[in-house]
């Protein structure tokens, strides 16, 4: 407990002093340090830290320090690299995540030595697939925190829509109430993840991961959110790191294999935040949903709400030869507690390469939410797991492939209304490309389709740069 107290107080102190996630993105991601490492970096004198009253910050579990109490110094382990860090800074870090992050971020982006069982020569691509699909997926539709939630309306409203509104009203009340949720201006969450590619299936055989725990990739993530519609997430697993963010106007992403780029389509919330961390945004997502029935989830009766992405959003997210045909989101709300206990979304993509048959990819993510605990009156799911299925079909009959991946997560810390957090924390990277890339690039496609998508994005970036140069030239003449 005392380790967490010291870590969180230090994190708050560093945020107020300005060491926000924006610091790491002021330079190229290849040379910049992680925002987490900046926030976790400790002073050389660990005995000078004392707790101050923090009346405006809500914290998860037992993370609230006693006012006026001097905290015990954090235990700091040995530095495996020895000596000091870059520029003479001490590289020692407090708490378990600090030790883990120091070891992970000091390495060059690579994959771990674990094998996923079915192809030991593709360990790097396996980890890339895990991070690309499960690292930072987005919700199907655009919502904004500025829009008020609708009032329950029964008159002149279809029964499926009015039932969904009633279920959402129960969910808002069960998760803390609308008034309390509207008082949240920003939020922070940190947790651990465990990822594994558990199964690979073809038309003739099914190969499961036989390495057990050796094939599992462990990691951590940190998530920041701020109204209106700003968020930043960083996920480090197996020596590789995925970063994504939104400044309210555009969504960007940085991966070791694609670099920094903007995401296709409208601004959308991060799906990881909908997994029990942001009840208000979750309710906003299902505002236009319909109630389609009931189902038992883990022995618990649940209402089912269904939401479909509109054709305009699907067209905006499509990229070159890759066309997203549909994206459907299902929310399962407990009839007993009113809380969201299960979420499933599935989107179907058609890839039509020149001179070849169309290939279809169906990506399905099933997430189970558990361990709801109150944080300053708001119920937050502190653990859960997701099962992802990638189903490929269409070229030749009986030539389908199916890849199954799993992720389990636990939430270590949660905080609301963190003082010192500003819009500067959500500035996109300085070397952000002007061309956008679809999430289809993360699918394991053949090199021909990959090249077509990348060339299409590069062409649009070049056209945008020429148009901008032409506009500037015209303005100078005028």
Short mmCIF file of C-alpha atoms in Angstrom, two decimals:
data_model
loop_
_atom_site.label_atom_id
_atom_site.label_comp_id
_atom_site.label_asym_id
_atom_site.label_seq_id
_atom_site.Cartn_x
_atom_site.Cartn_y
_atom_site.Cartn_z
CA UNK A 1 0.00 0.00 0.00
CA UNK A 2 2.75 2.42 0.90
CA UNK A 3 4.45 1.82 -2.42
CA UNK A 4 1.28 2.78 -4.27
CA UNK A 5 0.80 5.83 -2.07
CA UNK A 6 4.29 7.06 -2.80
CA UNK A 7 3.97 6.35 -6.50
CA UNK A 8 0.67 8.13 -6.90
CA UNK A 9 1.72 11.20 -4.90
CA UNK A 10 4.88 11.42 -6.98
CA UNK A 11 2.85 11.05 -10.17
CA UNK A 12 0.56 13.90 -9.10
CA UNK A 13 3.53 16.06 -8.17
CA UNK A 14 5.20 15.45 -11.56
CA UNK A 15 1.99 16.17 -13.50
CA UNK A 16 1.57 19.50 -11.72
CA UNK A 17 5.19 20.36 -12.46
CA UNK A 18 4.51 19.82 -16.15
CA UNK A 19 5.99 16.39 -16.87
CA UNK A 20 2.91 15.35 -18.84
CA UNK A 21 2.57 12.88 -21.74
CA UNK A 22 3.12 15.80 -24.14
CA UNK A 23 6.79 15.92 -23.14
CA UNK A 24 7.50 12.59 -24.75
CA UNK A 25 5.87 13.61 -28.01
CA UNK A 26 7.75 16.87 -28.48
CA UNK A 27 10.44 14.95 -30.29
CA UNK A 28 10.48 11.96 -32.55
CA UNK A 29 9.05 8.84 -30.86
CA UNK A 30 12.15 6.94 -31.80
CA UNK A 31 14.27 9.19 -29.60
CA UNK A 32 11.85 10.36 -26.95
CA UNK A 33 11.29 8.80 -23.58
CA UNK A 34 8.00 7.25 -22.50
CA UNK A 35 5.44 9.45 -20.73
CA UNK A 36 5.17 6.74 -18.10
CA UNK A 37 8.91 6.68 -17.51
CA UNK A 38 8.88 10.46 -17.09
CA UNK A 39 6.10 10.29 -14.55
CA UNK A 40 7.65 7.38 -12.68
CA UNK A 41 11.15 8.82 -12.49
CA UNK A 42 12.12 9.44 -8.86
CA UNK A 43 14.36 12.03 -7.24
CA UNK A 44 17.74 10.95 -5.93
CA UNK A 45 16.63 11.71 -2.38
CA UNK A 46 13.57 9.46 -1.81
CA UNK A 47 13.22 10.55 1.82
CA UNK A 48 12.02 14.09 1.04
CA UNK A 49 8.53 13.06 -0.10
CA UNK A 50 5.56 13.91 2.14
CA UNK A 51 1.84 13.66 1.53
CA UNK A 52 -0.26 16.76 0.96
CA UNK A 53 -4.05 17.06 1.15
CA UNK A 54 -5.60 16.17 -2.21
CA UNK A 55 -9.32 16.94 -1.82
CA UNK A 56 -10.16 17.06 -5.54
CA UNK A 57 -8.65 13.75 -6.64
CA UNK A 58 -10.64 10.52 -6.42
CA UNK A 59 -8.55 7.39 -6.13
CA UNK A 60 -9.05 3.70 -6.48
CA UNK A 61 -9.09 1.46 -3.43
CA UNK A 62 -6.74 2.41 -0.62
CA UNK A 63 -4.59 4.90 -2.55
CA UNK A 64 -5.73 7.97 -0.54
CA UNK A 65 -2.92 9.10 1.81
CA UNK A 66 -3.61 10.27 5.33
CA UNK A 67 -3.36 14.06 5.50
CA UNK A 68 -0.16 15.21 7.15
CA UNK A 69 1.34 11.74 7.40
CA UNK A 70 4.94 11.29 6.25
CA UNK A 71 5.17 8.47 3.72
CA UNK A 72 7.67 5.70 4.06
CA UNK A 73 10.33 5.90 1.32
CA UNK A 74 9.66 3.73 -1.70
CA UNK A 75 11.66 0.55 -1.98
CA UNK A 76 13.96 0.83 -4.94
CA UNK A 77 15.56 -2.25 -6.39
CA UNK A 78 19.01 -2.57 -7.95
CA UNK A 79 19.60 -1.06 -11.35
CA UNK A 80 20.39 -3.98 -13.69
CA UNK A 81 22.00 -1.61 -16.19
CA UNK A 82 24.17 -0.07 -13.50
CA UNK A 83 24.99 3.57 -12.87
CA UNK A 84 23.05 6.52 -14.17
CA UNK A 85 20.75 7.00 -17.15
CA UNK A 86 21.04 9.30 -20.11
CA UNK A 87 22.20 12.77 -19.23
CA UNK A 88 23.23 11.81 -15.71
CA UNK A 89 19.67 11.16 -14.53
CA UNK A 90 19.10 8.41 -12.07
CA UNK A 91 17.30 5.49 -13.67
CA UNK A 92 16.02 3.95 -10.47
CA UNK A 93 12.25 3.83 -10.22
CA UNK A 94 9.83 3.17 -7.41
CA UNK A 95 7.03 0.56 -7.32
CA UNK A 96 6.64 -2.64 -9.32
CA UNK A 97 5.51 -0.97 -12.55
CA UNK A 98 8.50 1.35 -12.39
CA UNK A 99 10.89 -1.60 -12.28
CA UNK A 100 9.02 -3.26 -15.13
CA UNK A 101 8.89 -0.16 -17.30
CA UNK A 102 12.58 0.54 -16.78
CA UNK A 103 13.47 -2.91 -18.05
CA UNK A 104 11.04 -2.73 -20.97
CA UNK A 105 11.72 0.77 -22.23
CA UNK A 106 15.50 0.43 -22.01
CA UNK A 107 15.35 -2.27 -24.66
CA UNK A 108 15.06 -1.73 -28.36
CA UNK A 109 11.63 -2.60 -29.78
CA UNK A 110 11.64 -6.33 -30.23
CA UNK A 111 9.62 -9.36 -29.30
CA UNK A 112 10.15 -11.65 -26.38
CA UNK A 113 11.70 -15.08 -26.72
CA UNK A 114 8.38 -16.82 -26.19
CA UNK A 115 6.87 -18.86 -29.00
CA UNK A 116 3.17 -18.99 -29.75
CA UNK A 117 3.36 -22.63 -30.72
CA UNK A 118 2.19 -22.82 -34.32
CA UNK A 119 5.07 -20.97 -36.03
CA UNK A 120 8.25 -20.24 -34.10
CA UNK A 121 9.68 -18.24 -37.02
CA UNK A 122 6.92 -15.61 -36.85
CA UNK A 123 7.25 -14.50 -33.23
CA UNK A 124 7.70 -10.88 -34.23
CA UNK A 125 4.62 -10.87 -36.46
CA UNK A 126 2.62 -12.64 -33.74
CA UNK A 127 3.36 -9.90 -31.22
CA UNK A 128 2.67 -7.28 -33.88
CA UNK A 129 -0.72 -8.85 -34.53
CA UNK A 130 -1.53 -8.92 -30.81
CA UNK A 131 -0.66 -5.26 -30.35
CA UNK A 132 -2.16 -4.13 -33.64
CA UNK A 133 -5.58 -5.67 -32.99
CA UNK A 134 -5.86 -5.49 -29.19
CA UNK A 135 -3.58 -2.56 -28.37
CA UNK A 136 -5.78 0.48 -29.03
CA UNK A 137 -8.99 -0.37 -30.92
CA UNK A 138 -11.64 2.35 -31.23
CA UNK A 139 -15.39 2.29 -30.72
CA UNK A 140 -17.63 1.96 -33.80
CA UNK A 141 -19.19 5.45 -33.68
CA UNK A 142 -18.30 9.03 -32.79
CA UNK A 143 -19.64 10.53 -29.56
CA UNK A 144 -18.75 13.67 -27.67
CA UNK A 145 -18.87 14.39 -23.96
CA UNK A 146 -20.47 17.77 -24.71
CA UNK A 147 -23.75 16.17 -25.84
CA UNK A 148 -26.22 15.71 -22.97
CA UNK A 149 -27.70 12.29 -22.42
CA UNK A 150 -31.33 12.10 -23.64
CA UNK A 151 -34.24 11.92 -21.23
CA UNK A 152 -36.39 8.81 -21.12
CA UNK A 153 -39.12 9.14 -23.74
CA UNK A 154 -41.93 6.64 -24.30
CA UNK A 155 -44.43 8.60 -26.40
CA UNK A 156 -44.06 8.14 -30.17
CA UNK A 157 -40.94 6.00 -29.62
CA UNK A 158 -40.47 2.39 -30.78
CA UNK A 159 -40.47 -0.12 -27.95
CA UNK A 160 -36.90 -1.26 -28.80
CA UNK A 161 -35.60 2.32 -28.51
CA UNK A 162 -37.51 3.25 -25.36
CA UNK A 163 -36.44 0.00 -23.69
CA UNK A 164 -32.79 0.77 -24.52
CA UNK A 165 -33.15 4.26 -23.03
CA UNK A 166 -34.64 2.80 -19.85
CA UNK A 167 -31.75 0.30 -19.58
CA UNK A 168 -29.24 3.12 -20.01
CA UNK A 169 -30.96 5.16 -17.30
CA UNK A 170 -30.58 2.19 -14.95
CA UNK A 171 -26.94 1.80 -15.96
CA UNK A 172 -26.14 5.48 -15.29
CA UNK A 173 -27.80 5.29 -11.88
CA UNK A 174 -26.05 2.02 -10.96
CA UNK A 175 -22.61 3.29 -11.99
CA UNK A 176 -22.77 6.43 -9.84
CA UNK A 177 -25.41 8.78 -11.20
CA UNK A 178 -25.37 11.38 -13.95
CA UNK A 179 -24.61 14.34 -11.67
CA UNK A 180 -21.48 12.72 -10.27
CA UNK A 181 -20.31 11.55 -13.69
CA UNK A 182 -20.76 15.05 -15.15
CA UNK A 183 -18.45 16.42 -12.44
CA UNK A 184 -15.54 14.40 -13.83
CA UNK A 185 -13.31 16.65 -15.95
CA UNK A 186 -10.40 14.26 -16.46
CA UNK A 187 -9.41 10.74 -15.47
CA UNK A 188 -6.36 8.51 -15.17
CA UNK A 189 -6.04 4.73 -15.04
CA UNK A 190 -3.11 2.32 -14.96
CA UNK A 191 -3.16 -1.44 -15.20
CA UNK A 192 -1.51 -4.68 -16.27
CA UNK A 193 -2.27 -6.82 -19.32
CA UNK A 194 -1.54 -10.38 -20.34
CA UNK A 195 -1.81 -11.27 -24.03
CA UNK A 196 -1.53 -14.59 -25.84
CA UNK A 197 -2.34 -15.99 -29.28
CA UNK A 198 -4.12 -19.11 -28.09
CA UNK A 199 -5.30 -20.84 -31.27
CA UNK A 200 -4.74 -20.96 -35.03
CA UNK A 201 -7.22 -22.80 -37.26
CA UNK A 202 -7.22 -23.70 -40.96
CA UNK A 203 -9.62 -25.73 -43.06
CA UNK A 204 -7.72 -28.92 -42.26
CA UNK A 205 -6.35 -28.53 -38.74
CA UNK A 206 -6.46 -26.61 -35.48
CA UNK A 207 -3.21 -25.74 -33.69
CA UNK A 208 -3.42 -24.52 -30.10
CA UNK A 209 -0.77 -22.79 -28.08
CA UNK A 210 1.06 -25.60 -26.30
CA UNK A 211 3.66 -23.50 -24.53
CA UNK A 212 1.30 -22.42 -21.74
CA UNK A 213 2.63 -19.47 -19.79
CA UNK A 214 5.78 -19.32 -21.96
CA UNK A 215 3.70 -18.08 -24.89
CA UNK A 216 2.12 -15.26 -22.88
CA UNK A 217 3.19 -11.65 -23.33
CA UNK A 218 3.00 -9.49 -20.19
CA UNK A 219 2.77 -5.73 -20.16
CA UNK A 220 1.32 -2.56 -18.67
CA UNK A 221 -0.76 0.33 -19.90
CA UNK A 222 -1.60 3.87 -18.82
CA UNK A 223 -4.65 5.85 -19.91
CA UNK A 224 -5.39 9.59 -19.60
CA UNK A 225 -8.70 11.22 -20.50
CA UNK A 226 -9.91 14.82 -20.51
CA UNK A 227 -13.05 16.62 -21.63
CA UNK A 228 -13.92 17.25 -24.34
CA UNK A 229 -13.06 14.05 -26.24
CA UNK A 230 -9.31 13.93 -25.49
CA UNK A 231 -7.48 10.77 -24.51
CA UNK A 232 -4.02 9.22 -24.58
CA UNK A 233 -3.03 5.58 -24.04
CA UNK A 234 0.32 3.85 -23.95
CA UNK A 235 0.72 0.06 -23.96
CA UNK A 236 4.07 -1.68 -23.58
CA UNK A 237 4.16 -5.45 -24.10
CA UNK A 238 7.02 -7.80 -24.89
CA UNK A 239 9.52 -5.01 -25.57
CA UNK A 240 7.25 -3.25 -28.08
CA UNK A 241 5.18 -0.18 -27.37
CA UNK A 242 1.97 1.15 -28.92
CA UNK A 243 0.86 4.73 -28.31
CA UNK A 244 -2.39 6.34 -29.41
CA UNK A 245 -4.15 9.58 -28.63
CA UNK A 246 -6.83 12.07 -29.56
CA UNK A 247 -6.75 15.85 -29.15
CA UNK A 248 -10.48 16.17 -29.84
CA UNK A 249 -9.98 16.78 -33.57
CA UNK A 250 -7.95 13.84 -34.84
CA UNK A 251 -6.93 10.38 -33.67
CA UNK A 252 -3.30 9.37 -34.08
CA UNK A 253 -1.33 6.23 -33.43
CA UNK A 254 2.31 5.23 -33.18
CA UNK A 255 3.61 1.69 -33.61
CA UNK A 256 7.19 0.47 -34.13
CA UNK A 257 6.31 -0.92 -37.57
CA UNK A 258 4.21 1.95 -39.01
CA UNK A 259 5.53 4.95 -37.10
CA UNK A 260 3.21 7.85 -36.25
CA UNK A 261 0.11 8.34 -38.38
CA UNK A 262 -3.46 9.57 -38.14
CA UNK A 263 -6.35 7.12 -38.02
CA UNK A 264 -9.00 6.95 -40.73
CA UNK A 265 -12.52 8.10 -40.05
CA UNK A 266 -14.11 10.41 -37.49
CA UNK A 267 -12.87 10.96 -33.94
CA UNK A 268 -13.97 7.99 -31.85
CA UNK A 269 -13.50 7.00 -28.20
CA UNK A 270 -10.96 4.39 -27.16
CA UNK A 271 -12.57 0.99 -26.72
CA UNK A 272 -10.41 0.20 -23.70
CA UNK A 273 -12.07 3.10 -21.86
CA UNK A 274 -15.49 1.55 -22.49
CA UNK A 275 -14.44 -1.62 -20.68
CA UNK A 276 -15.69 -0.38 -17.32
CA UNK A 277 -13.48 2.72 -16.98
CA UNK A 278 -15.73 5.45 -18.42
CA UNK A 279 -19.44 4.93 -17.66
CA UNK A 280 -20.53 8.27 -19.12
CA UNK A 281 -18.95 7.68 -22.54
CA UNK A 282 -20.25 4.12 -22.51
CA UNK A 283 -23.79 5.39 -21.98
CA UNK A 284 -23.31 7.94 -24.79
CA UNK A 285 -22.17 5.19 -27.16
CA UNK A 286 -25.43 3.25 -26.69
CA UNK A 287 -27.77 6.27 -26.93
CA UNK A 288 -28.97 5.25 -30.41
CA UNK A 289 -28.97 1.51 -29.67
CA UNK A 290 -31.96 -0.83 -29.72
CA UNK A 291 -32.91 -3.51 -27.21
CA UNK A 292 -33.02 -6.80 -29.10
CA UNK A 293 -33.61 -9.33 -26.32
CA UNK A 294 -32.14 -11.06 -23.30
CA UNK A 295 -29.34 -13.54 -22.71
CA UNK A 296 -27.54 -15.23 -19.83
CA UNK A 297 -23.89 -14.22 -19.41
CA UNK A 298 -21.99 -16.33 -16.88
CA UNK A 299 -25.30 -17.34 -15.32
CA UNK A 300 -26.57 -13.75 -15.06
CA UNK A 301 -29.64 -12.51 -16.94
CA UNK A 302 -28.76 -9.55 -19.18
CA UNK A 303 -30.48 -7.16 -21.57
CA UNK A 304 -28.87 -6.87 -25.02
CA UNK A 305 -28.43 -3.48 -26.68
CA UNK A 306 -27.36 -3.40 -30.35
CA UNK A 307 -25.66 -0.51 -32.13
CA UNK A 308 -24.69 -0.35 -35.82
CA UNK A 309 -22.23 2.09 -37.38
CA UNK A 310 -23.79 4.25 -40.09
CA UNK A 311 -22.67 3.92 -43.76
CA UNK A 312 -21.04 7.37 -43.75
CA UNK A 313 -18.73 6.38 -40.87
CA UNK A 314 -17.90 3.06 -42.53
CA UNK A 315 -17.00 4.80 -45.79
CA UNK A 316 -14.77 7.31 -44.00
CA UNK A 317 -12.89 4.46 -42.30
CA UNK A 318 -12.29 2.50 -45.53
CA UNK A 319 -8.87 2.66 -47.15
CA UNK A 320 -7.95 1.99 -50.82
CA UNK A 321 -8.71 -1.64 -51.64
CA UNK A 322 -9.98 -2.28 -48.09
CA UNK A 323 -13.66 -1.52 -47.52
CA UNK A 324 -15.30 -1.86 -44.10
CA UNK A 325 -18.77 -3.30 -44.78
CA UNK A 326 -20.28 -3.27 -41.29
CA UNK A 327 -19.43 -2.69 -37.64
CA UNK A 328 -21.88 -3.82 -34.94
CA UNK A 329 -21.57 -3.35 -31.17
CA UNK A 330 -23.53 -5.36 -28.56
CA UNK A 331 -23.76 -4.38 -24.90
CA UNK A 332 -24.98 -6.83 -22.26
CA UNK A 333 -26.36 -5.09 -19.16
CA UNK A 334 -27.10 -7.08 -16.02
CA UNK A 335 -30.77 -7.16 -15.04
CA UNK A 336 -29.74 -7.53 -11.40
CA UNK A 337 -27.15 -4.76 -11.01
CA UNK A 338 -27.76 -2.64 -14.12
CA UNK A 339 -24.02 -2.66 -14.94
CA UNK A 340 -22.33 -3.54 -18.22
CA UNK A 341 -20.92 -7.06 -17.83
CA UNK A 342 -20.16 -8.04 -21.42
CA UNK A 343 -19.40 -6.19 -24.65
CA UNK A 344 -19.00 -7.59 -28.15
CA UNK A 345 -18.18 -5.78 -31.36
CA UNK A 346 -17.58 -7.20 -34.80
CA UNK A 347 -16.58 -5.55 -38.04
CA UNK A 348 -16.32 -7.08 -41.50
CA UNK A 349 -13.75 -5.85 -44.02
CA UNK A 350 -13.52 -6.71 -47.73
CA UNK A 351 -10.13 -6.41 -49.41
CA UNK A 352 -10.24 -6.35 -53.20
CA UNK A 353 -6.76 -6.46 -54.73
CA UNK A 354 -6.14 -5.88 -58.44
CA UNK A 355 -6.55 -9.03 -60.50
CA UNK A 356 -7.55 -11.21 -57.55
CA UNK A 357 -10.54 -12.48 -55.65
CA UNK A 358 -11.96 -10.52 -52.76
CA UNK A 359 -10.77 -11.51 -49.30
CA UNK A 360 -12.97 -10.97 -46.25
CA UNK A 361 -11.77 -10.38 -42.71
CA UNK A 362 -14.16 -10.54 -39.76
CA UNK A 363 -12.72 -9.21 -36.50
CA UNK A 364 -14.72 -10.00 -33.35
CA UNK A 365 -13.81 -8.80 -29.84
CA UNK A 366 -15.65 -10.21 -26.81
CA UNK A 367 -14.90 -8.46 -23.51
CA UNK A 368 -16.06 -9.60 -20.07
CA UNK A 369 -16.04 -7.03 -17.26
CA UNK A 370 -15.68 -7.98 -13.62
CA UNK A 371 -14.75 -6.78 -10.13
CA UNK A 372 -16.72 -3.53 -10.01
CA UNK A 373 -15.51 -1.34 -7.16
CA UNK A 374 -16.42 2.26 -6.24
CA UNK A 375 -13.92 5.05 -6.82
CA UNK A 376 -15.27 8.25 -5.30
CA UNK A 377 -18.78 6.94 -5.82
CA UNK A 378 -18.31 5.80 -9.44
CA UNK A 379 -18.23 2.04 -10.04
CA UNK A 380 -15.17 0.99 -12.05
CA UNK A 381 -14.50 -2.52 -13.40
CA UNK A 382 -11.08 -3.45 -11.99
CA UNK A 383 -10.53 -6.60 -14.03
CA UNK A 384 -11.68 -8.34 -17.18
CA UNK A 385 -10.67 -10.30 -20.22
CA UNK A 386 -11.14 -10.12 -23.98
CA UNK A 387 -11.21 -12.84 -26.62
CA UNK A 388 -10.42 -11.72 -30.18
CA UNK A 389 -11.15 -13.79 -33.26
CA UNK A 390 -9.78 -12.99 -36.73
CA UNK A 391 -11.66 -14.96 -39.40
CA UNK A 392 -10.36 -14.84 -42.98
CA UNK A 393 -12.34 -16.28 -45.91
CA UNK A 394 -13.42 -15.66 -49.49
CA UNK A 395 -10.62 -16.56 -51.91
CA UNK A 396 -11.22 -20.25 -52.45
CA UNK A 397 -13.80 -22.54 -50.92
CA UNK A 398 -12.60 -24.28 -47.74
CA UNK A 399 -9.55 -22.03 -47.47
CA UNK A 400 -10.50 -20.07 -44.37
CA UNK A 401 -8.18 -19.32 -41.47
CA UNK A 402 -9.09 -18.33 -37.92
CA UNK A 403 -6.77 -16.83 -35.33
CA UNK A 404 -7.86 -16.60 -31.70
CA UNK A 405 -6.16 -14.22 -29.27
CA UNK A 406 -6.83 -13.48 -25.61
CA UNK A 407 -6.14 -10.60 -23.26
CA UNK A 408 -6.64 -10.33 -19.52
CA UNK A 409 -6.26 -7.06 -17.64
CA UNK A 410 -6.34 -5.73 -14.11
CA UNK A 411 -6.65 -2.10 -13.04
CA UNK A 412 -4.06 -1.01 -10.50
CA UNK A 413 -4.91 2.68 -10.02
CA UNK A 414 -7.71 5.05 -10.97
CA UNK A 415 -7.99 8.80 -10.35
CA UNK A 416 -10.42 11.56 -11.29
CA UNK A 417 -9.91 15.31 -11.67
CA UNK A 418 -6.11 15.19 -11.58
CA UNK A 419 -4.77 18.68 -10.96
CA UNK A 420 -2.32 20.07 -13.50
CA UNK A 421 -3.52 17.99 -16.44
CA UNK A 422 -3.95 20.24 -19.47
CA UNK A 423 -4.56 20.05 -23.22
CA UNK A 424 -0.78 20.06 -23.73
CA UNK A 425 -0.79 16.44 -22.58
CA UNK A 426 -2.71 15.42 -25.71
CA UNK A 427 -0.67 17.14 -28.44
CA UNK A 428 0.03 14.75 -31.36
CA UNK A 429 3.64 13.73 -32.14
CA UNK A 430 5.79 16.27 -33.95
CA UNK A 431 6.58 13.86 -36.81
CA UNK A 432 2.95 12.86 -37.40
CA UNK A 433 2.35 11.97 -41.04
CA UNK A 434 -0.26 13.95 -42.95
CA UNK A 435 -1.64 10.78 -44.55
CA UNK A 436 -4.04 8.60 -42.56
CA UNK A 437 -3.99 4.80 -42.36
CA UNK A 438 -6.91 2.45 -41.82
CA UNK A 439 -6.98 -0.15 -39.03
CA UNK A 440 -7.03 -2.73 -41.83
CA UNK A 441 -3.25 -2.34 -42.08
CA UNK A 442 -2.96 -4.28 -38.82
CA UNK A 443 -4.45 -7.41 -40.37
CA UNK A 444 -2.00 -10.09 -41.62
CA UNK A 445 -2.45 -9.37 -45.33
CA UNK A 446 -0.24 -10.36 -48.23
CA UNK A 447 2.47 -7.92 -49.27
CA UNK A 448 0.62 -6.87 -52.45
CA UNK A 449 -2.41 -5.59 -50.55
CA UNK A 450 -0.20 -3.98 -47.90
CA UNK A 451 1.74 -2.10 -50.56
CA UNK A 452 -1.48 -0.88 -52.20
CA UNK A 453 -2.82 0.50 -48.92
CA UNK A 454 0.45 2.17 -47.96
CA UNK A 455 0.86 3.67 -51.44
CA UNK A 456 -2.69 5.01 -51.34
CA UNK A 457 -1.99 6.71 -48.00
CA UNK A 458 1.31 8.10 -49.28
CA UNK A 459 -0.39 9.44 -52.42
CA UNK A 460 -3.04 11.25 -50.38
CA UNK A 461 -0.34 12.71 -48.15
CA UNK A 462 1.56 13.98 -51.18
CA UNK A 463 -1.59 15.51 -52.69
CA UNK A 464 -2.46 17.18 -49.38
CA UNK A 465 1.08 18.62 -49.15
CA UNK A 466 0.91 19.96 -52.72
CA UNK A 467 -2.50 21.53 -52.11
CA UNK A 468 -1.23 23.17 -48.96
CA UNK A 469 1.84 24.50 -50.79
CA UNK A 470 -0.37 25.82 -53.61
CA UNK A 471 -2.69 27.59 -51.15
CA UNK A 472 0.29 29.18 -49.41
CA UNK A 473 1.72 30.33 -52.75
CA UNK A 474 -1.65 31.85 -53.77
CA UNK A 475 -1.96 33.67 -50.45
CA UNK A 476 1.54 35.13 -50.88
CA UNK A 477 0.63 36.46 -54.35
CA UNK A 478 -2.56 38.02 -53.11
#
